[in-house]
Coordinates of C-alpha atoms in Angstrom, one line a residue:
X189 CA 56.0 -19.0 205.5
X190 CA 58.5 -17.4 207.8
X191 CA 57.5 -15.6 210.5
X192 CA 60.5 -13.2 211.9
X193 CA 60.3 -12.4 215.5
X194 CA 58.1 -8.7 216.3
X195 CA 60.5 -5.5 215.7
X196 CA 58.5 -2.1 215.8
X197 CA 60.4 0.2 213.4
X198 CA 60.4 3.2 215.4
X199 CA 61.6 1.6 218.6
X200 CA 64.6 -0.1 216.9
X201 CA 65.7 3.2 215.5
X202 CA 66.7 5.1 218.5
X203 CA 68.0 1.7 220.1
X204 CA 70.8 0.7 216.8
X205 CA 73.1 2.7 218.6
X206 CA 73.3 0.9 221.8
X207 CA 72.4 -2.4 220.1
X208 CA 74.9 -2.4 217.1
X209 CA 77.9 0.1 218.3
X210 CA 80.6 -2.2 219.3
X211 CA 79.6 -5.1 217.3
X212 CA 78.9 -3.5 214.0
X213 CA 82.7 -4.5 212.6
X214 CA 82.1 -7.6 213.1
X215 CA 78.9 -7.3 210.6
X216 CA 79.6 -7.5 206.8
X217 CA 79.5 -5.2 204.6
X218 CA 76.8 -6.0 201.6
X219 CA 76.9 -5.4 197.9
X220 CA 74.5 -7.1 195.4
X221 CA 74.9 -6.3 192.4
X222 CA 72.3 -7.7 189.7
X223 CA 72.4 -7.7 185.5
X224 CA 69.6 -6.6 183.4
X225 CA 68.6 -9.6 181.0
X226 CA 71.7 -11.7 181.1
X227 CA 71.6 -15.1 180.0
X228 CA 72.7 -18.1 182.0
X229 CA 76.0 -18.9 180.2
X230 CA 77.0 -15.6 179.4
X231 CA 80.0 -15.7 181.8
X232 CA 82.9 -17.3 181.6
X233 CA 82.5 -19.2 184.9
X234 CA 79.2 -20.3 183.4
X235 CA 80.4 -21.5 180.3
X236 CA 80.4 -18.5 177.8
X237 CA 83.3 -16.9 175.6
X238 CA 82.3 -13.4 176.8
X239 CA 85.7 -11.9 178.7
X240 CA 84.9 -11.6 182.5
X241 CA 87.8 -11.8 184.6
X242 CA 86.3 -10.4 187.5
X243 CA 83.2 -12.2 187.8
X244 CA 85.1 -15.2 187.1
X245 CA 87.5 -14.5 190.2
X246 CA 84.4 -13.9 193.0
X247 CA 83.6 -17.4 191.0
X248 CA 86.8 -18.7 192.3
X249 CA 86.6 -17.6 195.5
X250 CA 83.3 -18.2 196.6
X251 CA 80.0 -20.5 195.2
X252 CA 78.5 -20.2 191.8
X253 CA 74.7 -22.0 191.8
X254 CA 73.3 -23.5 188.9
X255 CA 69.5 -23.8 190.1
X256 CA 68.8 -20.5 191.0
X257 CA 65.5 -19.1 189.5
X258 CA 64.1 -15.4 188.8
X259 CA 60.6 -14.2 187.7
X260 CA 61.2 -14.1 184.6
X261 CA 60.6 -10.9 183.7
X262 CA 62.8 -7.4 184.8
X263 CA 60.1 -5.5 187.2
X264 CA 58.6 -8.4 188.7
X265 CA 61.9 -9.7 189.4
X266 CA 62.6 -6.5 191.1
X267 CA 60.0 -6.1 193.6
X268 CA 60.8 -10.1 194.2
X269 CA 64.5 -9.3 195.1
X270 CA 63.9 -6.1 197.0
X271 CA 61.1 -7.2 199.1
X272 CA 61.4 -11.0 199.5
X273 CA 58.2 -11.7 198.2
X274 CA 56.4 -13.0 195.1
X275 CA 55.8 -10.0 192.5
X276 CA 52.6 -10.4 192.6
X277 CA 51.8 -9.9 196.8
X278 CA 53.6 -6.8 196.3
X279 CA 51.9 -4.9 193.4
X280 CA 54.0 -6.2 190.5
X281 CA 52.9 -9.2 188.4
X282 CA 53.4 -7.2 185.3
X283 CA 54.9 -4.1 185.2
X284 CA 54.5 -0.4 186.4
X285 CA 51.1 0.3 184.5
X286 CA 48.1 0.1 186.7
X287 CA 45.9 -3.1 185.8
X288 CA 43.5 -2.5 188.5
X289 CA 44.2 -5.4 190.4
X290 CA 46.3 -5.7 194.0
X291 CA 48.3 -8.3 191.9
X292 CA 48.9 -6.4 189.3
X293 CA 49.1 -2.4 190.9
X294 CA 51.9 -1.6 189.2
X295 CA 54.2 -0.2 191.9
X296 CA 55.5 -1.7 194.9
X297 CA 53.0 -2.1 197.8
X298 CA 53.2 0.0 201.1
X299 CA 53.3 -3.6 203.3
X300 CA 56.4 -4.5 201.4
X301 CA 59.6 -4.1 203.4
X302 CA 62.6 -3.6 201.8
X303 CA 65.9 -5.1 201.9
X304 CA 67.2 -1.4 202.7
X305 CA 64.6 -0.6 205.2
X306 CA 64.8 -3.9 207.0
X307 CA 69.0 -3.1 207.3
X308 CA 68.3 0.3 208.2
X309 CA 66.4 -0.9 211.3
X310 CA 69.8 -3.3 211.7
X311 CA 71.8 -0.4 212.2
X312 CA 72.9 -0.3 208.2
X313 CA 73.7 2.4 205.5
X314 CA 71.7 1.4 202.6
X315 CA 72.3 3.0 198.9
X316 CA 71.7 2.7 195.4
X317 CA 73.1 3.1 191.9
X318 CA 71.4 1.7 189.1
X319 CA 67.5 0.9 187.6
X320 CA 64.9 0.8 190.2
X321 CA 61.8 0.2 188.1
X322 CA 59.5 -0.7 191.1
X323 CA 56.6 1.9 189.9
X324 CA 57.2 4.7 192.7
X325 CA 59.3 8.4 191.7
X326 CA 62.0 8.0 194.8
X327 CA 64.0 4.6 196.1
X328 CA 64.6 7.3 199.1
X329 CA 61.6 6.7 200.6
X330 CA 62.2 2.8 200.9
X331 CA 64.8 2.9 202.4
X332 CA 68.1 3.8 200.6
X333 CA 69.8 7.3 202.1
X334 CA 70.6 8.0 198.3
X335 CA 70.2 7.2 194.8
X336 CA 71.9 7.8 190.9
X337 CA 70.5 5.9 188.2
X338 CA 67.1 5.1 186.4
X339 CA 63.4 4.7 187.5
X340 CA 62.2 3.1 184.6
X341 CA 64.3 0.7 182.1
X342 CA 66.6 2.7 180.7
X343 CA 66.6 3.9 177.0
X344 CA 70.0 4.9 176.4
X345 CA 73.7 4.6 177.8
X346 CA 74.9 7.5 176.3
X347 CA 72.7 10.6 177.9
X348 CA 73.4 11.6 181.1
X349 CA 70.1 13.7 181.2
X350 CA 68.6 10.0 181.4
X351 CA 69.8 9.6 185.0
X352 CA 68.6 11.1 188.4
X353 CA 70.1 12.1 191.4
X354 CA 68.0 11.7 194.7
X355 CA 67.1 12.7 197.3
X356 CA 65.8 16.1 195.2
X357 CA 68.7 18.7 195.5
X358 CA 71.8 16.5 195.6
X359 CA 74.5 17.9 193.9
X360 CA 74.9 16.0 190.3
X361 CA 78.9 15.0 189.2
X362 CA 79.4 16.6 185.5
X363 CA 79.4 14.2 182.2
X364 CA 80.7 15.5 179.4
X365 CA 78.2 13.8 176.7
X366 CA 80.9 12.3 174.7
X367 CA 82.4 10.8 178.0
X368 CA 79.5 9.4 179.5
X369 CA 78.5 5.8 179.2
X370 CA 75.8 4.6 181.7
X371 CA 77.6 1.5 183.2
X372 CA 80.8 3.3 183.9
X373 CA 78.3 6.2 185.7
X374 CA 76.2 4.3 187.7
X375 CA 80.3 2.9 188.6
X376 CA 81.1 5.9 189.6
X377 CA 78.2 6.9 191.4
X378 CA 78.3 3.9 193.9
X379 CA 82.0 4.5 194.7
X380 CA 80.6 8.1 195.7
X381 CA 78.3 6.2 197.9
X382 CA 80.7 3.8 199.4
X383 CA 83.1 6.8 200.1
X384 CA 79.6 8.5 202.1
X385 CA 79.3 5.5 204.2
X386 CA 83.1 5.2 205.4
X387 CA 82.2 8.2 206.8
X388 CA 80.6 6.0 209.6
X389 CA 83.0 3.3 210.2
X390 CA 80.5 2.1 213.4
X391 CA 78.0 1.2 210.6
X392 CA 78.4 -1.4 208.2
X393 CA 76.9 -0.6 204.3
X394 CA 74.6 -2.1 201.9
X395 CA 74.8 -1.1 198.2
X396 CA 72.4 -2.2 195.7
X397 CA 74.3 -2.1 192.4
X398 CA 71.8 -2.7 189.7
X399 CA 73.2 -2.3 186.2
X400 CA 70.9 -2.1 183.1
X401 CA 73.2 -4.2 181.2
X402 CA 73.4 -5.7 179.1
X403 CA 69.6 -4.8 178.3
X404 CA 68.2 -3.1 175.2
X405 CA 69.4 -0.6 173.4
X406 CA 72.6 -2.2 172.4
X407 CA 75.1 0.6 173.1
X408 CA 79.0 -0.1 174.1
X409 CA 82.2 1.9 173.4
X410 CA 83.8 1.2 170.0
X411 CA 87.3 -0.2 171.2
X412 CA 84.8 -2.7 173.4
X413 CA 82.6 -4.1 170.0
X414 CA 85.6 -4.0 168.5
X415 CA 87.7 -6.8 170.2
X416 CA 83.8 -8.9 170.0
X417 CA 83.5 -7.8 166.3
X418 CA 84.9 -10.8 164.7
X419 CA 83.9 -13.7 167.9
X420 CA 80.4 -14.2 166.4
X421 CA 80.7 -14.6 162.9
X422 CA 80.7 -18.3 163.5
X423 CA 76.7 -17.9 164.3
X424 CA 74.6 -18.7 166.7
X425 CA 74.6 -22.7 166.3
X426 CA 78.4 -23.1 166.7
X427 CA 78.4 -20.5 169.9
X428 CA 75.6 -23.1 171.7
X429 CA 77.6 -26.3 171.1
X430 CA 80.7 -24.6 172.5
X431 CA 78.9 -23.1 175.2
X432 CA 77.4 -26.5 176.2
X433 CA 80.8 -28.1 175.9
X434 CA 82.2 -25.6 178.2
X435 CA 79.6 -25.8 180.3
X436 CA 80.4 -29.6 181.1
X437 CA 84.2 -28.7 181.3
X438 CA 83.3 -26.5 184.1
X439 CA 80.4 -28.6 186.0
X440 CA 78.0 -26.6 185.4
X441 CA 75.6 -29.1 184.2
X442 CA 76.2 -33.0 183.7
X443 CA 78.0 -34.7 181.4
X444 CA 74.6 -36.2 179.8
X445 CA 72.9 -32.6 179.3
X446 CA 71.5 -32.4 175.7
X447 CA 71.6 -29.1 173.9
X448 CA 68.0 -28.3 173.7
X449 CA 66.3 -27.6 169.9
X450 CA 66.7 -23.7 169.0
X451 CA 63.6 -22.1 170.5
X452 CA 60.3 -21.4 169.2
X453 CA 59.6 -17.2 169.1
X454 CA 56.8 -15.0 169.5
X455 CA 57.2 -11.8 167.5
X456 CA 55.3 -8.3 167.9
X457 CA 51.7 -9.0 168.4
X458 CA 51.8 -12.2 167.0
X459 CA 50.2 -15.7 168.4
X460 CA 51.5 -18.2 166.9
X461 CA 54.9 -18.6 167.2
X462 CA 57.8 -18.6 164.7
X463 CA 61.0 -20.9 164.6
X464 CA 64.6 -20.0 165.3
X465 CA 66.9 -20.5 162.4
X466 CA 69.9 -22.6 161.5
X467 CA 72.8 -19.9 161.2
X468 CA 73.5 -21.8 158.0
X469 CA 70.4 -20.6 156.4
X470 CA 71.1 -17.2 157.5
X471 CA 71.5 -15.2 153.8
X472 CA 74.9 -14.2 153.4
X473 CA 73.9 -10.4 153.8
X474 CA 72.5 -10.8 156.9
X475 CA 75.1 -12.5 158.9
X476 CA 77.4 -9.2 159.5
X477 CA 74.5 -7.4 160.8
X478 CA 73.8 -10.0 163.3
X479 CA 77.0 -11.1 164.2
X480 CA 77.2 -7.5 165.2
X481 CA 74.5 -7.1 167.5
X482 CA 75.8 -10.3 169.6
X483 CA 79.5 -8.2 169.7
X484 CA 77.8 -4.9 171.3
X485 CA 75.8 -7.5 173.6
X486 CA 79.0 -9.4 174.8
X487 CA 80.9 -5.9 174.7
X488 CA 78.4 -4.5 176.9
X489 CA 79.1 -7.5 180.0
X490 CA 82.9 -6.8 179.6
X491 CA 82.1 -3.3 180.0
X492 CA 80.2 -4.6 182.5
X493 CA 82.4 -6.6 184.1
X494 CA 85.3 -4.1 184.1
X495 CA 83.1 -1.8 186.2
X496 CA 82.5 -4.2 188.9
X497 CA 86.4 -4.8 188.9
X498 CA 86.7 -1.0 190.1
X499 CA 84.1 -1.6 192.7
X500 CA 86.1 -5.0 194.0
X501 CA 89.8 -2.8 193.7
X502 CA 87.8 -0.3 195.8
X503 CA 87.0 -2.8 198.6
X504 CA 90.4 -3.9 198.5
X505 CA 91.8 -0.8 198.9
X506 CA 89.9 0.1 201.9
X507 CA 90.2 -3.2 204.0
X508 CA 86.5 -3.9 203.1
X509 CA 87.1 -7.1 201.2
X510 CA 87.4 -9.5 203.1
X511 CA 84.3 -8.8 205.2
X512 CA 82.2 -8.0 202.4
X513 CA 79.1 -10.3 201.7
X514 CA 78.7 -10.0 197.9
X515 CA 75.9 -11.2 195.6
X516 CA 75.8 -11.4 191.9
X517 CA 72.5 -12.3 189.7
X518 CA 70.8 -11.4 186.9
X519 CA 66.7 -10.4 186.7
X520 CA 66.1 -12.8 184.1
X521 CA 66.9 -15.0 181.1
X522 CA 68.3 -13.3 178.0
X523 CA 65.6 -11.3 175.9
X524 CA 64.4 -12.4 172.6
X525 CA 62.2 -9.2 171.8
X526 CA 60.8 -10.3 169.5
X527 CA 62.4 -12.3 166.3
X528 CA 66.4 -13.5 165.3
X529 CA 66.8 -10.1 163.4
X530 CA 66.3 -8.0 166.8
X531 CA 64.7 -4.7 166.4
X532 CA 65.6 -1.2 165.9
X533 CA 64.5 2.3 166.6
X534 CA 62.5 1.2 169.4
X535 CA 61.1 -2.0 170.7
X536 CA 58.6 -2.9 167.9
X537 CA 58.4 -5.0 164.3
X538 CA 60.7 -2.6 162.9
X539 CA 64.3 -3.9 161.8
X540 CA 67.0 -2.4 160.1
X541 CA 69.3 -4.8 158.0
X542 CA 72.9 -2.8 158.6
X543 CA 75.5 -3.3 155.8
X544 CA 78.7 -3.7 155.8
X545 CA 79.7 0.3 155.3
X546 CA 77.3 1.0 158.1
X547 CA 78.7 -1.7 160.9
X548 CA 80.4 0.7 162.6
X549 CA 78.0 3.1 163.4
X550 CA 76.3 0.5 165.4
X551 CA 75.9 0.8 169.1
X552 CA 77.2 4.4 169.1
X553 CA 74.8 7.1 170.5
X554 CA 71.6 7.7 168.5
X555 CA 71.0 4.2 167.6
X556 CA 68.8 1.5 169.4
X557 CA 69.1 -2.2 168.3
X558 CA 68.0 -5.5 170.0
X559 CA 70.4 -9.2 169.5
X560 CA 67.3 -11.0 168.4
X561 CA 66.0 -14.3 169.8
X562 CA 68.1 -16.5 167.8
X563 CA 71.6 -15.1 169.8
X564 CA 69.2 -14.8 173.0
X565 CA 68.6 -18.1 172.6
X566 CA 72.8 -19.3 172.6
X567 CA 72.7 -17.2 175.7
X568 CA 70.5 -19.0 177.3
X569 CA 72.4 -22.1 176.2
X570 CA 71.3 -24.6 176.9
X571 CA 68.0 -23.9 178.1
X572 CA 64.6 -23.4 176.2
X573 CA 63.3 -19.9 175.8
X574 CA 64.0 -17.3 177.3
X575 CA 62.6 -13.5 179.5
X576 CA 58.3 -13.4 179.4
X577 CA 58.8 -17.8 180.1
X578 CA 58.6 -20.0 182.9
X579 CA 60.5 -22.7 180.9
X580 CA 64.3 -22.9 182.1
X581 CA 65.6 -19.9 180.0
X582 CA 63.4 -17.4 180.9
X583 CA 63.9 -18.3 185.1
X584 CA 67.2 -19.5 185.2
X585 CA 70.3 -17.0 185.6
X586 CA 73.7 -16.9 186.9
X587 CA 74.4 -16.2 191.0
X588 CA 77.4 -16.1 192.9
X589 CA 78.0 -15.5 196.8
X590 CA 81.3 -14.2 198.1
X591 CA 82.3 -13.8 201.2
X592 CA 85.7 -14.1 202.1
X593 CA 85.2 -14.2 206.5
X594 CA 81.8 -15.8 206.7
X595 CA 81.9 -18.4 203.5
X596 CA 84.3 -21.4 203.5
X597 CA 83.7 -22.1 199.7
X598 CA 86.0 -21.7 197.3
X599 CA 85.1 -22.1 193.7
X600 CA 82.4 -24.4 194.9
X601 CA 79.1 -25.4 192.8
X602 CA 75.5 -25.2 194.7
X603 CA 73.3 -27.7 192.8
X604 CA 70.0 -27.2 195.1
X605 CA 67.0 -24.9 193.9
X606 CA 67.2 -21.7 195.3
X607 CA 65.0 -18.4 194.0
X608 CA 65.2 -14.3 194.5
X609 CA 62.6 -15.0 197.6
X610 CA 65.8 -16.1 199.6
X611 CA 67.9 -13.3 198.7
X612 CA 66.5 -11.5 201.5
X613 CA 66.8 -13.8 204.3
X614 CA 69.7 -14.4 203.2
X615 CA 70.9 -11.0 203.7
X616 CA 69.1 -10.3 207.0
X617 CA 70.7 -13.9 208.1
X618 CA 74.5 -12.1 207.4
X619 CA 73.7 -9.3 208.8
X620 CA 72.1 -10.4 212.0
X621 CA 69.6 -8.5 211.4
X622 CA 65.7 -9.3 212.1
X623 CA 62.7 -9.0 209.6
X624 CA 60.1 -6.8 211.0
X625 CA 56.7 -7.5 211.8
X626 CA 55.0 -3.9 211.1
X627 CA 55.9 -1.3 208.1
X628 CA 54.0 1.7 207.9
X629 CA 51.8 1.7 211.1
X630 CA 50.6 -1.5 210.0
X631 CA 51.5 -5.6 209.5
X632 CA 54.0 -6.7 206.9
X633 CA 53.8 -9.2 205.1
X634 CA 55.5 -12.9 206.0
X635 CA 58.7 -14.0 204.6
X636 CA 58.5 -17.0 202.0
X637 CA 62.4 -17.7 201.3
X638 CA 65.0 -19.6 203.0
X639 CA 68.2 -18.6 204.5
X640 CA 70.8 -19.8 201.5
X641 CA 73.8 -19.7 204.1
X642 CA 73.6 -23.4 204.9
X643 CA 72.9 -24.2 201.6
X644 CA 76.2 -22.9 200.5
X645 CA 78.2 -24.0 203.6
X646 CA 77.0 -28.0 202.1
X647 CA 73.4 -28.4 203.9
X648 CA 70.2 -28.8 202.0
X649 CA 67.0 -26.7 202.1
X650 CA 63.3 -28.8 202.4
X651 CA 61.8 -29.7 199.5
X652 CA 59.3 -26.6 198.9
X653 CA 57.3 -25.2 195.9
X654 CA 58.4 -22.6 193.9
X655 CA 56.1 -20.2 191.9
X656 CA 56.1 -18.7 188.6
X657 CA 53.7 -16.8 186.4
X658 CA 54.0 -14.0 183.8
X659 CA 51.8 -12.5 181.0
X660 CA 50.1 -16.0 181.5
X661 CA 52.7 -18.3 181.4
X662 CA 53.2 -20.3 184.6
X663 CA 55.0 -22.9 186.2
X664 CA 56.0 -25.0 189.4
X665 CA 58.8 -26.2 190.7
X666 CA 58.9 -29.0 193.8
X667 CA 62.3 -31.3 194.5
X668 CA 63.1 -33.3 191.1
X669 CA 59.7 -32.4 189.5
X670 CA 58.6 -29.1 187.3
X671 CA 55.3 -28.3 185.8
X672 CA 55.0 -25.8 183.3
X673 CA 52.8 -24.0 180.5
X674 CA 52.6 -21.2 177.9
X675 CA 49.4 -19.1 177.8
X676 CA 46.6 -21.0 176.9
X677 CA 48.4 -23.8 176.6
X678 CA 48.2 -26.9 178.1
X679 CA 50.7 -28.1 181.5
X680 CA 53.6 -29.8 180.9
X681 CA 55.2 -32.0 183.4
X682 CA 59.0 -32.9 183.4
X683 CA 61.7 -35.0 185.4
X684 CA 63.6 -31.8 185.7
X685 CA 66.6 -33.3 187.9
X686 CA 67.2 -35.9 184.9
X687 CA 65.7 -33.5 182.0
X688 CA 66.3 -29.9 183.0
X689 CA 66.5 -29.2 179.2
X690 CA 62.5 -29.8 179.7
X691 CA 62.5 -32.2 176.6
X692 CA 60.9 -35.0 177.7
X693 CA 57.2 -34.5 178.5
X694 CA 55.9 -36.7 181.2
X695 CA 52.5 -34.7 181.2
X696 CA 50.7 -38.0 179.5
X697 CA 52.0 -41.0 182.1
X698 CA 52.4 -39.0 185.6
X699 CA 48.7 -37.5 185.5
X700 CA 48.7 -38.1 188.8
X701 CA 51.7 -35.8 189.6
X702 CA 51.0 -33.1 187.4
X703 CA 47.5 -33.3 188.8
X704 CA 48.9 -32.2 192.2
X705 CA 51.3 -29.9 191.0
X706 CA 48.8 -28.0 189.0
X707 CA 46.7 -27.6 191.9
X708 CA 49.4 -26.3 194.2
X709 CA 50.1 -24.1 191.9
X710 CA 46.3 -22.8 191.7
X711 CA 45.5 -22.2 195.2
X712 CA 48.9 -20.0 195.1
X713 CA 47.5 -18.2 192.7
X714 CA 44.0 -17.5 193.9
X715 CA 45.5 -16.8 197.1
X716 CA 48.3 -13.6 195.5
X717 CA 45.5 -12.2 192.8
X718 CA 47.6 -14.0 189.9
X719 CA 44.5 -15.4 188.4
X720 CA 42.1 -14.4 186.5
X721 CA 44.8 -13.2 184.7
X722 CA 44.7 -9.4 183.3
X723 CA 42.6 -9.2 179.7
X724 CA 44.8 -6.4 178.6
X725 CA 48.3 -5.8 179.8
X726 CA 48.3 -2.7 178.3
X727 CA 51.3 -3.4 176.1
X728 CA 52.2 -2.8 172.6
X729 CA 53.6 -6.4 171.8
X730 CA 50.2 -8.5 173.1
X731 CA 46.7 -8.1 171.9
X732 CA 44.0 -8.0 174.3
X733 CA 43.1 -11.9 175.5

């Protein structure tokens, strides 16, 4: 645990003036910006054949990691990111519904400090545009001066009622419906922001960017499905073995990296799990419909992607560039809710197979589709599973650091294990800032992440467990070794430096090692409430265990 020298809030307040005021241009600016359910080689720079020029370029000019692990799941990750610590010593192993556990409280705990309230104390401007879905009704009151964007996962792109100004009374920019799309919003909304905090040029900013894309429902512009509408026809199969091949090109994994088999699935209240299909023995009828659904998906992270190109011209323009520290990640794996045909209407069992005359229509406002697990499954290539796991697909994601003044890399590759627990020393680390040892009137709670800085300038962290855990599913990571399991099923154990594809099973001949491994990974668990895990989640898609 790390243990940040004792910083009483109030006191460091009144003193950022005197403390920060000559100094602060010397501090960088700080935009992390995070994806909602992408999948590890969705990018171009990760190996995908989605367009992403501008993703690709902070690629170029900065250090992409290939080890770097989420939750697992959207609102865990969250609270993870934002506070530095493990979901479930803040209030959010599940979600935002109150299980009646301190693990699983379903909001973000009052002992957690935020990123934005530990850069506030720093002398920062902290702001937000995006999904906060951390279980409280106001991001303003941890931390961030102002807010546009969702508290819950969003359930539409295309309905600017969906959105929310704060704090309460903040005049709200005017969407004409048929002009709004929620990426391009939230766009606009944080260049608002970043135009608020040039008004204080002594003070350096921190914006939290936090798209809902490319998350469920699939909605895009037509012109963007368009120029994806023909890319997947090939199916999923063909998309994976390119992927991987790119993949290699690129360095992102070895040259000896086996394409995993396609994934197993879980459907909508079901146990037992069902098996992801050759494209081949797709029927005929079906293909256009699902070829479809991956084209809104991949037209949705161009939209994205074009967004955050305004946000990088905008830093440009303004001289900010250069001395901006910026992050980008994504919460989790891709999502297979909940079989290869993807839902509709809402997330459920139900699926509608579209035909050919009604194609278009898809993606447009009033409709609500999922890709499926079969294309969630290529995005994840070429991992096994995928968001609710703790095998590789479900925890691993795309991240990229930039930072012109204080990062020497350029276009480098960071192969050591890193996790959303360091984002925030990390940050603090740039900023010179200091974690705080009290948050409302009482003790916060230790930092358990590492500063990634050296990590990226060549250095190497200590070999150190990571934890995982979600609806049951668990896993451990330490140096070269992972352990891992599905509910109610038994540990696995594998070589994950030499077999990150998790296909070899050493569980039967290093009983020894998983032995240790699986008890780490218990007294973690007693120790943050994760276990006994929750009877009922109180969600639709699980039965009561």
């Amino acid at each position: 645990m790390i243990r940040r020298p004792f910083l009483p809030i109030l006191f460091a307040v009144f003193a950022i003036a005197s403390v920060f005021g000559a100094s602060a241009a010397s501090r960088p600016n700080i935009l992390l910006i995070l994806a909602d359910d992408m999948g590890f080689s969705d990018l171009g720079c990760y190996g995908g054949e989605i367009d992403t020029p501008n993703l690709d370029a902070l690629a170029a000019g900065g250090a992409r990691f290939t080890q770097f692990y989420s939750t697992g799941r959207c609102c865990p990750s969250r609270g993870c990111l934002m506070s530095g610590q493990y979901p479930h010593r803040v209030g959010l192993g599940h979600m935002v519904k109150d299980l009646g556990r301190p693990g699983y409280a379903g909001r973000i705990s009052d002992r957690a400090v935020t990123i934005a309230e530990a850069l506030n104390v720093a002398g920062y401007r902290s702001f937000m545009s995006g999904k906060w879905h951390l279980g409280t009704p106001d991001p303003t009151r941890h931390g961030f001066e102002e807010f546009y964007g969702t508290l819950v996962s969003a359930k539409t792109f295309w309905d600017p009622d969906h959105f929310t100004r704060l704090p309460a009374g903040r005049p709200r920019r005017h969407y004409e419906r048929e002009q709004f799309y929620g990426t391009d919003a939230l766009t606009d909304h944080a260049l608002e922001f970043l135009g608020k905090a040039r008004k204080t040029p002594d003070r350096p900013w921190f914006l939290y960017l936090a798209y809902n894309a490319p998350h469920f429902p699939l909605h895009a512009p037509a012109a963007d499905i368009a120029k994806y509408a023909d890319r997947y026809q090939v199916g999923w199969d063909r998309i994976r073995v390119e992927r991987l091949a790119r993949m290699k090109r690129l360095g992102i994994v070895g040259e000896g990296t086996e394409l995993s088999p396609r994934s197993p699935y879980w459907d909508w209240l079901e146990d037992e799990p069902g098996q992801n299909p050759a494209w081949a023995d797709i029927p005929a009828g079906r293909r256009p419909d699902l070829a479809r659904r991956m084209a809104i998906y991949a037209a949705m992270i161009d939209c994205l992607d074009r967004q955050i190109g305004r946000v990088l011209r905008n830093l440009k323009q303004s001289g900010e560039f250069e001395n901006t520290l910026i992050l980008f990640l994504s919460d989790n794996g891709a999502c297979a809710e909940w079989d290869p045909h993807g839902f509709d209407i809402r997330s459920s069992a139900n699926n509608i197979l579209h035909r050919p005359d009604e194609l278009d229509r898809m993606g447009a406002p009033g409709t609500f589709h999922s890709v499926g697990s079969a294309w969630a499954n290529a995005s994840n290539t070429p991992w096994r599973l995928y968001k609710h796991y703790n095998h590789e697909g479900g925890i691993s994601g795309p991240f990229i650091a930039h930072w012109p003044r204080g990062i020497a890399a350029r276009g480098s590759i960071v192969r050591g294990t890193a996790h959303l627990i360091d984002v925030m020393p990390t940050l603090l680390s740039a900023a010179g800032a200091t974690y705080p040892d009290q948050i409302r009137g009482g003790a916060s709670l230790p930092l358990p992440g590492e500063d990634l800085l050296p990590v990226i300038a060549g250095g190497r962290l200590p070999e150190r467990n990571l934890f995982f855990e979600h609806e049951g599913n668990r896993a451990i990571r330490r140096g070269p070794w992972k352990a891992v399991s599905l509910y109610g099923k038994p540990w696995e154990l594998y070589r994950i430096d030499a077999d990150r594809t998790e296909l070899i099973d050493l569980a039967g001949s290093r009983g020894e090692k998983l032995d240790a491994l699986t008890r780490e990974w218990m007294d973690w668990a007693r120790e943050l409430d994760v276990i006994p895990h929750p009877r009922n989640y109180g969600v639709g898609y699980l039965r009561p265990r």
